[in-house]
Structures are given as structure tokens and as C-alpha cells.
Coordinates of C-alpha atoms in Angstrom, one line a residue:
M1 CA 101.3 161.6 303.3
T2 CA 104.2 160.5 305.4
L3 CA 106.0 157.2 305.7
S4 CA 106.5 155.1 308.8
Q5 CA 110.0 154.5 310.0
T6 CA 109.7 150.9 308.9
Q7 CA 108.8 151.9 305.4
V8 CA 111.7 154.4 305.3
T9 CA 114.0 151.6 306.4
L10 CA 112.7 149.1 303.9
I11 CA 113.1 151.6 301.0
K12 CA 116.6 152.6 302.1
D13 CA 117.8 149.0 302.6
S14 CA 116.4 147.9 299.3
G15 CA 117.8 151.0 297.6
R16 CA 121.3 149.9 298.8
K17 CA 120.6 146.4 297.2
L18 CA 119.6 148.1 294.0
K19 CA 123.0 149.8 293.8
S20 CA 124.4 146.5 292.5
V21 CA 122.3 146.9 289.4
G22 CA 123.7 150.4 288.9
S23 CA 121.5 153.6 288.5
K24 CA 122.1 153.7 284.7
E25 CA 121.0 150.1 284.2
L26 CA 118.1 150.6 286.6
G27 CA 117.0 153.7 284.6
L28 CA 117.3 151.8 281.3
L29 CA 115.1 149.0 282.6
I30 CA 112.5 151.5 283.9
F31 CA 112.5 153.6 280.8
H32 CA 112.3 150.6 278.5
R33 CA 109.4 149.1 280.4
L34 CA 107.6 152.5 280.5
L35 CA 107.9 152.9 276.7
N36 CA 106.5 149.4 276.1
Q37 CA 103.9 149.0 278.8
E38 CA 102.6 152.6 278.4
P39 CA 103.0 153.5 274.7
Q40 CA 100.8 156.5 275.2
V41 CA 103.7 158.3 276.9
R42 CA 105.9 157.9 273.8
G43 CA 104.8 161.3 272.4
V44 CA 106.5 163.0 275.3
F45 CA 109.8 161.7 274.0
L46 CA 109.6 162.2 270.3
N47 CA 112.3 164.8 270.4
M48 CA 114.6 162.1 271.8
G49 CA 114.0 159.7 268.9
V50 CA 111.3 157.4 270.4
P51 CA 109.2 155.9 267.6
M52 CA 105.5 156.1 267.9
G53 CA 103.1 153.2 267.6
E54 CA 102.5 150.0 269.5
N55 CA 105.6 148.1 268.3
E56 CA 108.0 146.9 271.0
I57 CA 111.0 149.0 271.5
S58 CA 114.0 146.9 272.3
L59 CA 116.3 147.5 275.3
E60 CA 119.2 147.8 272.8
Y61 CA 117.4 150.6 270.9
V62 CA 117.1 152.6 274.1
R63 CA 120.7 151.7 275.1
N64 CA 122.1 152.8 271.7
H65 CA 120.3 156.2 271.4
P66 CA 122.3 158.8 273.3
K67 CA 119.3 161.0 274.1
L68 CA 117.3 158.0 275.4
L69 CA 120.3 156.7 277.3
S70 CA 120.8 160.1 278.9
H71 CA 117.2 160.3 280.0
A72 CA 117.2 156.7 281.3
S73 CA 120.3 157.6 283.3
K74 CA 118.5 160.5 284.8
I75 CA 115.5 158.3 285.8
G76 CA 117.9 155.8 287.4
S77 CA 119.7 158.6 289.3
A78 CA 116.4 160.0 290.5
V79 CA 115.1 156.6 291.7
A80 CA 118.4 155.9 293.5
S81 CA 118.4 159.3 295.0
F82 CA 114.8 159.1 296.1
A83 CA 115.6 156.0 298.2
N84 CA 117.8 158.0 300.4
K85 CA 115.8 161.2 300.8
F86 CA 112.9 160.2 303.1
E87 CA 114.8 160.9 306.3
N88 CA 115.5 164.4 305.3
P89 CA 112.4 166.3 304.3
E90 CA 114.3 169.3 302.9
E91 CA 116.3 167.1 300.6
L92 CA 113.2 165.3 299.5
E93 CA 111.4 168.6 298.8
A94 CA 114.4 169.9 296.8
L95 CA 114.4 166.7 294.7
T96 CA 110.7 166.8 294.0
T97 CA 110.8 170.5 293.2
R98 CA 113.7 170.0 290.8
L99 CA 111.9 167.1 289.1
G100 CA 108.6 169.0 289.0
K101 CA 110.1 172.0 287.4
A102 CA 112.0 169.9 284.8
H103 CA 108.9 168.0 283.9
A104 CA 106.7 171.1 283.7
N105 CA 109.2 172.7 281.4
S106 CA 109.1 169.6 279.2
N107 CA 105.3 169.7 279.0
V108 CA 104.9 166.3 280.8
E109 CA 101.3 165.8 281.7
L110 CA 100.3 165.0 285.3
Q111 CA 98.7 161.7 284.3
H112 CA 102.0 160.4 283.0
F113 CA 103.1 160.0 286.7
E114 CA 100.2 157.5 287.1
S115 CA 101.9 155.3 284.5
M116 CA 105.4 155.6 286.0
G117 CA 104.6 154.3 289.5
P118 CA 103.6 150.7 288.5
V119 CA 106.6 150.5 286.1
I120 CA 109.1 151.5 288.8
L121 CA 107.5 149.1 291.3
S122 CA 107.6 146.2 288.8
V123 CA 111.3 146.9 287.9
V124 CA 112.3 147.2 291.6
G125 CA 110.4 144.0 292.4
D126 CA 112.0 142.2 289.5
Q127 CA 115.5 143.3 290.4
L128 CA 115.1 142.4 294.1
E129 CA 113.2 139.2 293.2
L130 CA 110.2 140.2 295.3
P131 CA 106.5 139.6 294.8
T132 CA 104.2 142.6 294.5
S133 CA 102.7 141.8 297.9
S134 CA 106.1 142.2 299.6
P135 CA 106.3 144.8 302.4
V136 CA 109.3 146.2 300.5
I137 CA 107.3 146.8 297.3
E138 CA 104.4 148.2 299.4
A139 CA 106.8 150.6 301.0
W140 CA 108.1 151.7 297.6
A141 CA 104.5 152.2 296.5
E142 CA 103.9 154.5 299.4
G143 CA 107.2 156.2 298.8
Y144 CA 106.4 156.7 295.2
G145 CA 103.1 158.3 296.3
V146 CA 105.0 160.8 298.4
L147 CA 107.4 161.5 295.5
K148 CA 104.7 161.9 292.9
A149 CA 102.7 164.2 295.2
G150 CA 105.7 166.5 295.6
I151 CA 106.5 166.5 291.9
L152 CA 102.9 167.3 290.9
K153 CA 102.8 170.1 293.5
A154 CA 106.0 171.6 292.1
M155 CA 104.7 171.2 288.5
V156 CA 101.5 173.0 289.3
A157 CA 103.3 175.7 291.2
H158 CA 105.8 176.2 288.4
T159 CA 103.1 176.3 285.7
S160 CA 100.9 178.7 287.6
N161 CA 103.8 181.0 288.3
G162 CA 104.6 181.0 284.6
S163 CA 108.3 180.6 285.4

């Protein structure tokens, strides 16, 4: 799966606009929404202090827990970084390989990436005040597909190599 030049430009330009939010805050918003919209992923983060159950987890709870805040910052950095990698396939592959290995080492399951895509798209759309039918959000959806495929490929390779 490759992106058109128009899609790359839309992702890159909107990524610049998201810089005003800040990667840490963007990551907080994504992680918070993930934990609340997809409570089945909470078990992955038990070692970070995420409570189990269906109860709402507040943004302040995530913000005030150092381990959760650290992970949220990593999510924000990855999303910000991803917006600038599509023009350089080697950098994109390096990013997806690094993320794939890290997630494989943390025993993240492949299906969790199905949950993350819609969350990222909704937060990006909210921050840019765009409807889901926007060409920008559609470009991000395609871009996330590329990112997810690279991460999953790296996870499978890392797991099958036993390294």
C-alpha cells in the first residue's frame, strides 16, 4: 500500500498544524480516548497503573500518572513523527520496525492496532476541526494503514525470530 503525493501532502500539512497542540498533549488525548473507547486494551497497560473495568478514566488521571504520561508522550511523538516519514521510505520503515519490536516485546496483540486507528483519526479530526469525510482524515486513514502494516510486519518478524 502506497500513498499518493496528494495524501502525503495532506498528512504532512495537517501534521504541521497539529504541532500547535504539542506531541505530548496529542498523545494524552489519543491515549485517554483509547483507554475509554476501547476498554479491552486496558489489560495491556496494567503494569502502568491503568485500572480495569468499564469506568471512565479521566484525562487528569492519565496526566498525573508518570508511567501513563510517559507512554502518552511516546504515542504523541510517534504520531507526530509518522506525519513526516512518508516521503522517505527508509525512515518510515525504521519507525515501523522500532514500533513493531517495542510492541512485540510488550506482548501487544495485533488486534489492538485495529482499535488504535479510529482513535487516532477521531483525535486528529477533533483537533483540526474536520469531519470524518474530510480528504485530510481519509489521507490519515490510508497513512495509518501503511503504518499499521509496517508495525505488524515487524512484530511478526520479531516474534518469529525469537529476538
